[in-house]
Every structure is written in C-alpha cells, then in structure tokens.
PDB file of C-alpha atoms in Angstrom:
ATOM      1  CA  MET A  19      40.595 -20.828  52.365  1.00 48.00           C
ATOM      2  CA  PHE A  20      42.585 -23.792  52.839  1.00 46.00           C
ATOM      3  CA  VAL A  21      42.336 -23.615  56.062  1.00 47.00           C
ATOM      4  CA  LEU A  22      38.545 -23.048  56.384  1.00 48.00           C
ATOM      5  CA  PHE A  23      37.299 -26.045  53.914  1.00 51.00           C
ATOM      6  CA  GLY A  24      40.798 -28.322  54.592  1.00 53.00           C
ATOM      7  CA  PRO A  25      39.142 -30.039  56.937  1.00 54.00           C
ATOM      8  CA  PHE A  26      35.299 -31.038  55.561  1.00 54.00           C
ATOM      9  CA  LEU A  27      37.664 -31.938  52.099  1.00 56.00           C
ATOM     10  CA  TRP A  28      39.243 -34.323  54.066  1.00 54.00           C
ATOM     11  CA  LEU A  29      36.203 -35.925  55.810  1.00 53.00           C
ATOM     12  CA  ALA A  30      34.888 -35.832  52.273  1.00 55.00           C
ATOM     13  CA  GLU A  31      37.780 -38.046  51.455  1.00 56.00           C
ATOM     14  CA  ILE A  32      37.093 -40.181  54.316  1.00 51.00           C
ATOM     15  CA  HIS A  33      33.613 -40.352  53.384  1.00 51.00           C
ATOM     16  CA  ARG A  34      34.209 -41.221  49.868  1.00 53.00           C
ATOM     17  CA  SER A  35      36.603 -44.053  50.562  1.00 50.00           C
ATOM     18  CA  THR A  36      34.619 -45.967  53.526  1.00 48.00           C
ATOM     19  CA  LEU A  37      30.735 -45.096  52.024  1.00 45.00           C
ATOM     20  CA  GLN A  38      29.982 -43.738  55.441  1.00 46.00           C
ATOM     21  CA  PRO A  39      26.843 -41.538  55.621  1.00 47.00           C
ATOM     22  CA  PHE A  40      28.189 -38.021  55.439  1.00 45.00           C
ATOM     23  CA  PRO A  41      27.144 -35.599  58.758  1.00 49.00           C
ATOM     24  CA  HIS A  42      25.002 -32.787  57.191  1.00 47.00           C
ATOM     25  CA  PHE A  43      25.758 -30.451  59.572  1.00 45.00           C
ATOM     26  CA  PHE A  44      29.186 -29.958  58.516  1.00 46.00           C
ATOM     27  CA  LEU A  45      27.568 -28.911  55.008  1.00 45.00           C
ATOM     28  CA  ALA A  46      25.763 -26.484  56.831  1.00 47.00           C
ATOM     29  CA  LEU A  47      28.254 -25.257  58.931  1.00 46.00           C
ATOM     30  CA  SER A  48      30.869 -24.666  55.725  1.00 49.00           C
ATOM     31  CA  LEU A  49      27.714 -22.467  54.113  1.00 46.00           C
ATOM     32  CA  GLN A  50      27.306 -20.109  56.736  1.00 50.00           C
ATOM     33  CA  HIS A  51      31.068 -18.961  55.515  1.00 48.00           C
ATOM     34  CA  ILE A  52      29.711 -17.800  51.855  1.00 49.00           C
ATOM     35  CA  GLN A  53      28.834 -14.490  51.683  1.00 50.00           C
ATOM     36  CA  PRO A  54      25.332 -13.416  50.179  1.00 49.00           C
ATOM     37  CA  PRO A  55      27.025 -10.467  47.886  1.00 48.00           C
ATOM     38  CA  LYS A  56      29.872 -12.719  46.191  1.00 46.00           C
ATOM     39  CA  LEU A  57      27.160 -15.392  45.381  1.00 43.00           C
ATOM     40  CA  THR A  58      25.094 -12.955  43.352  1.00 45.00           C
ATOM     41  CA  MET A  59      27.811 -10.922  42.008  1.00 46.00           C
ATOM     42  CA  LEU A  60      28.269 -14.439  40.435  1.00 44.00           C
ATOM     43  CA  LEU A  61      25.238 -14.464  38.467  1.00 46.00           C
ATOM     44  CA  PRO A  62      24.956 -12.763  34.789  1.00 47.00           C
ATOM     45  CA  ARG A  63      23.111  -9.378  34.499  1.00 49.00           C
ATOM     46  CA  ALA A  64      20.927 -11.037  31.746  1.00 47.00           C
ATOM     47  CA  LEU A  65      19.254 -13.832  33.960  1.00 46.00           C
ATOM     48  CA  PRO A  66      15.648 -13.406  33.924  1.00 48.00           C
ATOM     49  CA  ARG A  67      14.038 -12.557  36.902  1.00 50.00           C
ATOM     50  CA  ARG A  68      12.284 -15.895  38.129  1.00 50.00           C
ATOM     51  CA  THR A  69      15.526 -18.017  37.010  1.00 48.00           C
ATOM     52  CA  GLY A  70      15.353 -21.491  39.665  1.00 50.00           C
ATOM     53  CA  LEU A  71      18.003 -20.529  42.704  1.00 50.00           C
ATOM     54  CA  VAL A  72      18.818 -23.048  44.817  1.00 54.00           C
ATOM     55  CA  ARG A  73      17.713 -21.362  48.680  1.00 59.00           C
ATOM     56  CA  PHE A  74      20.015 -21.912  51.218  1.00 54.00           C
ATOM     57  CA  PRO A  75      18.620 -21.156  54.508  1.00 60.00           C
ATOM     58  CA  GLY A  76      19.859 -18.212  56.424  1.00 59.00           C
ATOM     59  CA  ILE A  77      20.867 -16.690  53.136  1.00 58.00           C
ATOM     60  CA  ARG A  78      19.082 -13.809  51.876  1.00 62.00           C
ATOM     61  CA  GLN A  79      17.818 -14.066  48.274  1.00 60.00           C
ATOM     62  CA  ILE A  80      18.546 -11.076  46.135  1.00 60.00           C
ATOM     63  CA  THR A  81      15.546 -10.474  43.386  1.00 61.00           C
ATOM     64  CA  LEU A  82      17.226  -8.565  39.984  1.00 60.00           C
ATOM     65  CA  ARG A  83      14.729  -6.138  38.683  1.00 65.00           C
ATOM     66  CA  ARG A  84      15.103  -4.514  35.514  1.00 63.00           C
ATOM     67  CA  THR A  85      14.755  -0.691  35.087  1.00 71.00           C
ATOM     68  CA  MET A  86      12.844   0.987  32.037  1.00 71.00           C
ATOM     69  CA  ILE A  87      14.110   3.864  30.114  1.00 71.00           C
ATOM     70  CA  PRO A  88      11.428   5.953  29.780  1.00 73.00           C
ATOM     71  CA  ALA A  89       9.963   6.856  25.807  1.00 69.00           C
ATOM     72  CA  PRO A  90      11.291   9.732  23.942  1.00 71.00           C
ATOM     73  CA  GLY A  91       9.092  13.022  23.877  1.00 71.00           C
ATOM     74  CA  PRO A  92       8.232  15.569  21.081  1.00 72.00           C
ATOM     75  CA  ASN A  93      10.996  17.928  22.101  1.00 74.00           C
ATOM     76  CA  THR A  94      13.757  14.766  23.227  1.00 73.00           C
ATOM     77  CA  GLY A  95      15.854  15.254  20.526  1.00 68.00           C
ATOM     78  CA  PRO A  96      17.698  12.838  18.300  1.00 71.00           C
ATOM     79  CA  LEU A  97      18.331   9.380  19.534  1.00 69.00           C
ATOM     80  CA  MET A  98      22.078   8.904  20.005  1.00 70.00           C
ATOM     81  CA  GLU A  99      21.700   5.386  20.947  1.00 72.00           C
ATOM     82  CA  ARG A 100      19.519   2.067  21.169  1.00 73.00           C
ATOM     83  CA  ARG A 101      18.677   0.490  23.815  1.00 72.00           C
ATOM     84  CA  ALA A 102      17.178  -2.659  24.523  1.00 72.00           C
ATOM     85  CA  ASP A 103      15.418  -1.310  27.780  1.00 72.00           C
ATOM     86  CA  ARG A 104      13.663   1.933  26.428  1.00 74.00           C
ATOM     87  CA  GLU A 105       9.993   1.964  26.645  1.00 74.00           C
ATOM     88  CA  LEU A 106       7.453   1.969  23.364  1.00 76.00           C
ATOM     89  CA  PRO A 107       5.950   5.203  22.419  1.00 73.00           C
ATOM     90  CA  THR A 108       2.399   5.461  22.466  1.00 76.00           C
ATOM     91  CA  ILE A 109       0.691   5.027  19.531  1.00 77.00           C
ATOM     92  CA  ASN A 110      -2.066   7.528  18.423  1.00 76.00           C
ATOM     93  CA  ASN A 111      -4.821   5.948  17.693  1.00 76.00           C
ATOM     94  CA  SER A 112      -6.487   9.262  16.134  1.00 76.00           C
ATOM     95  CA  LYS A 113      -8.920   8.465  12.779  1.00 78.00           C
ATOM     96  CA  GLY A 114      -7.856  11.597  11.216  1.00 77.00           C
ATOM     97  CA  TRP A 115      -7.867   9.813   7.939  1.00 80.00           C
ATOM     98  CA  LEU A 116     -11.575   9.784   7.616  1.00 84.00           C
ATOM     99  CA  LYS A 117     -11.590  13.039   6.948  1.00 85.00           C
ATOM    100  CA  THR A 118      -9.423  12.778   4.307  1.00 88.00           C
ATOM    101  CA  LEU A 119     -10.877   9.527   2.805  1.00 91.00           C
ATOM    102  CA  PRO A 120     -13.793  11.087   0.559  1.00 93.00           C
ATOM    103  CA  ILE A 121     -10.635  13.402  -0.501  1.00 94.00           C
ATOM    104  CA  PHE A 122      -8.677  10.658  -2.084  1.00 94.00           C
ATOM    105  CA  VAL A 123     -11.958   8.614  -3.172  1.00 96.00           C
ATOM    106  CA  VAL A 124     -12.218  11.995  -5.169  1.00 96.00           C
ATOM    107  CA  ALA A 125      -8.787  12.268  -6.529  1.00 96.00           C
ATOM    108  CA  VAL A 126      -8.803   8.330  -7.643  1.00 97.00           C
ATOM    109  CA  GLY A 127     -12.208   8.095  -9.071  1.00 96.00           C
ATOM    110  CA  ALA A 128     -11.041  11.337 -11.126  1.00 96.00           C
ATOM    111  CA  ALA A 129      -7.646   9.753 -12.479  1.00 96.00           C
ATOM    112  CA  MET A 130      -9.578   6.684 -13.867  1.00 96.00           C
ATOM    113  CA  LEU A 131     -11.891   8.997 -15.819  1.00 94.00           C
ATOM    114  CA  GLY A 132      -9.372  11.031 -17.076  1.00 94.00           C
ATOM    115  CA  ILE A 133      -7.535   7.815 -17.555  1.00 95.00           C
ATOM    116  CA  PHE A 134     -10.378   6.300 -19.672  1.00 93.00           C
ATOM    117  CA  ASN A 135     -11.109   9.586 -21.674  1.00 94.00           C
ATOM    118  CA  TYR A 136      -7.267   9.710 -22.718  1.00 94.00           C
ATOM    119  CA  GLN A 137      -7.619   6.054 -23.758  1.00 92.00           C
ATOM    120  CA  LYS A 138     -11.015   7.049 -26.277  1.00 92.00           C
ATOM    121  CA  SER A 139      -9.299  10.170 -27.507  1.00 92.00           C
ATOM    122  CA  SER A 140      -6.554   7.987 -29.001  1.00 92.00           C
ATOM    123  CA  SER A 141      -8.150   5.512 -30.348  1.00 92.00           C
ATOM    124  CA  SER A 142      -8.798   4.372 -33.818  1.00 91.00           C
ATOM    125  CA  VAL A 143     -12.280   4.857 -33.856  1.00 91.00           C
ATOM    126  CA  VAL A 144     -11.858   8.323 -33.125  1.00 93.00           C
ATOM    127  CA  SER A 145      -9.036   9.195 -35.349  1.00 92.00           C
ATOM    128  CA  SER A 146     -11.275   7.501 -38.405  1.00 91.00           C
ATOM    129  CA  THR A 147     -14.442   9.478 -37.361  1.00 91.00           C
ATOM    130  CA  LEU A 148     -12.106  12.808 -37.937  1.00 93.00           C
ATOM    131  CA  TYR A 149     -10.528  11.610 -40.636  1.00 92.00           C
ATOM    132  CA  ALA A 150     -13.918  11.471 -42.211  1.00 90.00           C
ATOM    133  CA  LEU A 151     -15.486  14.640 -41.084  1.00 91.00           C
ATOM    134  CA  ARG A 152     -11.842  16.266 -43.313  1.00 91.00           C
ATOM    135  CA  THR A 153     -13.171  14.853 -46.147  1.00 90.00           C
ATOM    136  CA  SER A 154     -16.867  15.117 -45.464  1.00 89.00           C
ATOM    137  CA  PRO A 155     -18.241  17.712 -48.040  1.00 89.00           C
ATOM    138  CA  GLN A 156     -21.087  18.496 -46.066  1.00 90.00           C
ATOM    139  CA  ALA A 157     -19.128  18.486 -42.696  1.00 91.00           C
ATOM    140  CA  ARG A 158     -16.369  21.150 -44.229  1.00 92.00           C
ATOM    141  CA  GLU A 159     -19.304  23.076 -45.418  1.00 92.00           C
ATOM    142  CA  ILE A 160     -20.485  23.373 -41.986  1.00 92.00           C
ATOM    143  CA  LEU A 161     -17.338  23.521 -40.198  1.00 93.00           C
ATOM    144  CA  GLY A 162     -14.838  24.637 -42.648  1.00 92.00           C
ATOM    145  CA  ASP A 163     -11.215  23.827 -42.566  1.00 90.00           C
ATOM    146  CA  GLU A 164      -8.782  22.349 -40.442  1.00 91.00           C
ATOM    147  CA  ILE A 165     -11.670  20.369 -38.639  1.00 93.00           C
ATOM    148  CA  TYR A 166      -9.988  19.039 -35.046  1.00 94.00           C
ATOM    149  CA  PHE A 167     -11.242  18.905 -31.370  1.00 94.00           C
ATOM    150  CA  ALA A 168     -12.827  21.792 -30.200  1.00 92.00           C
ATOM    151  CA  GLN A 169     -11.348  21.450 -26.454  1.00 91.00           C
ATOM    152  CA  GLN A 170      -7.484  21.186 -26.009  1.00 90.00           C
ATOM    153  CA  ILE A 171      -8.591  18.124 -23.725  1.00 90.00           C
ATOM    154  CA  PRO A 172     -11.618  16.073 -25.566  1.00 93.00           C
ATOM    155  CA  TRP A 173     -14.093  14.609 -23.641  1.00 94.00           C
ATOM    156  CA  ILE A 174     -15.591  11.568 -25.149  1.00 95.00           C
ATOM    157  CA  SER A 175     -19.125  10.880 -24.656  1.00 94.00           C
ATOM    158  CA  GLY A 176     -20.524   7.498 -24.665  1.00 93.00           C
ATOM    159  CA  GLU A 177     -19.451   3.887 -25.048  1.00 92.00           C
ATOM    160  CA  MET A 178     -16.282   2.403 -26.968  1.00 92.00           C
ATOM    161  CA  ASN A 179     -16.274  -1.606 -26.355  1.00 91.00           C
ATOM    162  CA  GLN A 180     -15.135  -2.973 -29.499  1.00 89.00           C
ATOM    163  CA  LEU A 181     -14.153  -6.056 -27.999  1.00 89.00           C
ATOM    164  CA  HIS A 182     -17.792  -7.049 -28.184  1.00 89.00           C
ATOM    165  CA  GLY A 183     -18.718  -4.545 -30.750  1.00 90.00           C
ATOM    166  CA  ARG A 184     -20.681  -1.903 -29.281  1.00 92.00           C
ATOM    167  CA  ILE A 185     -19.366   1.881 -29.988  1.00 94.00           C
ATOM    168  CA  ASP A 186     -21.363   5.143 -29.396  1.00 94.00           C
ATOM    169  CA  ILE A 187     -19.685   7.920 -28.703  1.00 94.00           C
ATOM    170  CA  SER A 188     -20.127  11.909 -29.208  1.00 95.00           C
ATOM    171  CA  PHE A 189     -17.624  14.669 -29.144  1.00 95.00           C
ATOM    172  CA  TRP A 190     -17.136  18.821 -29.963  1.00 95.00           C
ATOM    173  CA  VAL A 191     -15.371  19.462 -33.218  1.00 95.00           C
ATOM    174  CA  LYS A 192     -14.201  22.573 -34.515  1.00 94.00           C
ATOM    175  CA  GLY A 193     -13.396  24.200 -37.876  1.00 92.00           C
ATOM    176  CA  THR A 194     -12.650  27.672 -39.478  1.00 92.00           C
ATOM    177  CA  LYS A 195     -16.334  28.768 -40.034  1.00 91.00           C
ATOM    178  CA  GLY A 196     -17.913  27.253 -36.197  1.00 91.00           C
ATOM    179  CA  GLN A 197     -18.246  23.637 -34.143  1.00 92.00           C
ATOM    180  CA  GLY A 198     -20.735  20.875 -34.027  1.00 94.00           C
ATOM    181  CA  LYS A 199     -21.057  18.050 -31.917  1.00 95.00           C
ATOM    182  CA  MET A 200     -20.132  14.895 -33.971  1.00 94.00           C
ATOM    183  CA  ARG A 201     -22.025  11.515 -32.935  1.00 94.00           C
ATOM    184  CA  PHE A 202     -20.952   7.975 -34.202  1.00 94.00           C
ATOM    185  CA  LYS A 203     -22.738   4.515 -33.148  1.00 93.00           C
ATOM    186  CA  SER A 204     -21.188   1.465 -34.803  1.00 92.00           C
ATOM    187  CA  ILE A 205     -22.331  -2.369 -33.654  1.00 92.00           C
ATOM    188  CA  ARG A 206     -21.034  -5.562 -34.562  1.00 92.00           C
ATOM    189  CA  PRO A 207     -23.765  -8.352 -35.160  1.00 88.00           C
ATOM    190  CA  ASP A 208     -21.681 -11.256 -33.892  1.00 88.00           C
ATOM    191  CA  ARG A 209     -18.053 -11.909 -33.674  1.00 86.00           C
ATOM    192  CA  MET A 210     -17.267 -13.346 -37.291  1.00 86.00           C
ATOM    193  CA  SER A 211     -18.816 -10.008 -38.816  1.00 86.00           C
ATOM    194  CA  PHE A 212     -17.197  -6.408 -39.556  1.00 88.00           C
ATOM    195  CA  PHE A 213     -18.818  -3.582 -38.260  1.00 88.00           C
ATOM    196  CA  ARG A 214     -21.698  -1.765 -39.068  1.00 88.00           C
ATOM    197  CA  THR A 215     -22.563   2.169 -38.896  1.00 89.00           C
ATOM    198  CA  GLU A 216     -26.083   3.129 -38.004  1.00 90.00           C
ATOM    199  CA  VAL A 217     -25.625   6.811 -37.098  1.00 91.00           C
ATOM    200  CA  TRP A 218     -22.989   9.393 -38.221  1.00 91.00           C
ATOM    201  CA  SER A 219     -24.347  13.053 -37.761  1.00 92.00           C
ATOM    202  CA  LEU A 220     -23.303  16.287 -36.897  1.00 94.00           C
ATOM    203  CA  GLU A 221     -25.321  18.713 -34.498  1.00 93.00           C
ATOM    204  CA  THR A 222     -24.621  22.291 -35.206  1.00 91.00           C
ATOM    205  CA  GLU A 223     -24.550  24.676 -32.183  1.00 90.00           C
ATOM    206  CA  ASP A 224     -28.647  25.954 -33.411  1.00 89.00           C
ATOM    207  CA  GLY A 225     -29.528  22.903 -32.867  1.00 87.00           C
ATOM    208  CA  THR A 226     -29.848  21.218 -36.740  1.00 90.00           C
ATOM    209  CA  VAL A 227     -28.720  17.411 -37.245  1.00 91.00           C
ATOM    210  CA  VAL A 228     -27.100  16.723 -40.397  1.00 90.00           C
ATOM    211  CA  GLN A 229     -26.690  13.381 -41.487  1.00 90.00           C
ATOM    212  CA  LEU A 230     -23.490  12.556 -43.122  1.00 89.00           C
ATOM    213  CA  LEU A 231     -24.266   8.718 -43.166  1.00 84.00           C
ATOM    214  CA  ASP A 232     -23.879   7.583 -47.021  1.00 72.00           C
ATOM    215  CA  SER A 233     -21.785   4.587 -48.562  1.00 54.00           C
ATOM    216  CA  ASP A 234     -19.332   6.424 -49.539  1.00 60.00           C
ATOM    217  CA  THR A 235     -18.382   8.597 -46.095  1.00 55.00           C
ATOM    218  CA  ASP A 236     -18.740   5.425 -43.427  1.00 60.00           C
ATOM    219  CA  PRO A 237     -15.588   5.629 -41.801  1.00 58.00           C
ATOM    220  CA  PHE A 238     -15.868   2.157 -41.245  1.00 59.00           C
ATOM    221  CA  ARG A 239     -16.632   1.038 -44.639  1.00 60.00           C
ATOM    222  CA  GLN A 240     -15.246  -2.797 -45.581  1.00 58.00           C
ATOM    223  CA  GLU A 241     -13.880  -3.157 -49.138  1.00 54.00           C
TER     224      GLU A 241
END
C-alpha cells in the first residue's frame, strides 16, 4: 500500500509546502485502485437506503435493500424470536361485534334494574312498612302470621326518591293465611318538613282493597 500511495503522499507534502495547485489527475488515478467491494463492506448494515454517499466516476454504486420476513400465519406455531424486519399481520376488519351488541345492552340493562331493585328492597322504607304490616291487626287478620315478601327475590314497583320527598311503592307480601299486594305512598311537602303518608293499603288476591292507614299505624308517624 505504501508503494502504491507513496509518490502521491510525497507530492501532497510538496504541494502543502509550496502552495502550488495540486494536479487532479493524480487523485483520479489513485481512486481507480480502490476496489468497490472493499468500500461497501465498510458501510454499516443499519445505514438507510437513501444515505448520501460520495459518488466517484467509474465506481459502481451498490444499493442496500432491506428484506422483510412474512408475518406469521394461523399454523405457524409459537414465535421463538422477535425480529425488527417482520411484517405486521393483517387486521381483521369484520364487524362481528355488532351481532353481540344487543345482548350486551340487554345484559347491562338487566343488571342495572337488579341493582336498583335490590337498593329499594333493602331500604328503611320497605323495612318499616313490613314491620307495620306485622303489627297491624287488619293485616294479620288477612295475611296471618310470619308476614314477609311473597317472592324469594322481591320486585319493588314504583318510585322511591327520598331526596326529593316522593315515595310511591308496591310489592307482594304473604303470610300463613294468604298473600296480597301492599301499596305505600308518602310525600314530603318541603325540605324542612316530615314525610306525610297518603296511601297505605293491602289488596288481596280477589281484588279487595283494604285501607290500613290510621293515626296509630302510620309507618312514618313522627312522635
């Protein structure tokens, strides 16, 4: 290598010391001895495709191309390695979730109704009315003893809004003699007043409505 480039290095030293124009044909002559494969082997593999390289006349340019590994298929098996040059799998754009959307809406609606009904059945209003039924002579005469909900999972119909002072509920009860549908309605005229019971009745299975409300058996009576 020194034998090849020695004269040119000596001329470059003379040019630097004498400030004479350096003949360009010596540079072109020296570049002809550079082998293209040796030049390209010095390039890193991660170099982009369009990286600017110095172009010399008479030297063939080699374009670096990146190969892609196909995406795994259904029967490919587990991936044992992660590669940066692996293609992304195709995305399934099917709208199959639209078929299950009605089922999801119905399930969420049923869950919400169940939660609200459980909140009503475990409220103090329902507990007070059940206690008043057990202590009412008229209710015990119709229903008998051991008065409780008619169903194992009771359904409380109507509105129960204690915050705004509106209660109007009804549900089925049973005893040792029979069962009936109890209705309870109470309102609060303003925020600073107490609840006032308007309706407290028991409807039997034959359609007879018995009024249970009096001054002594009001579940919301205030002392």
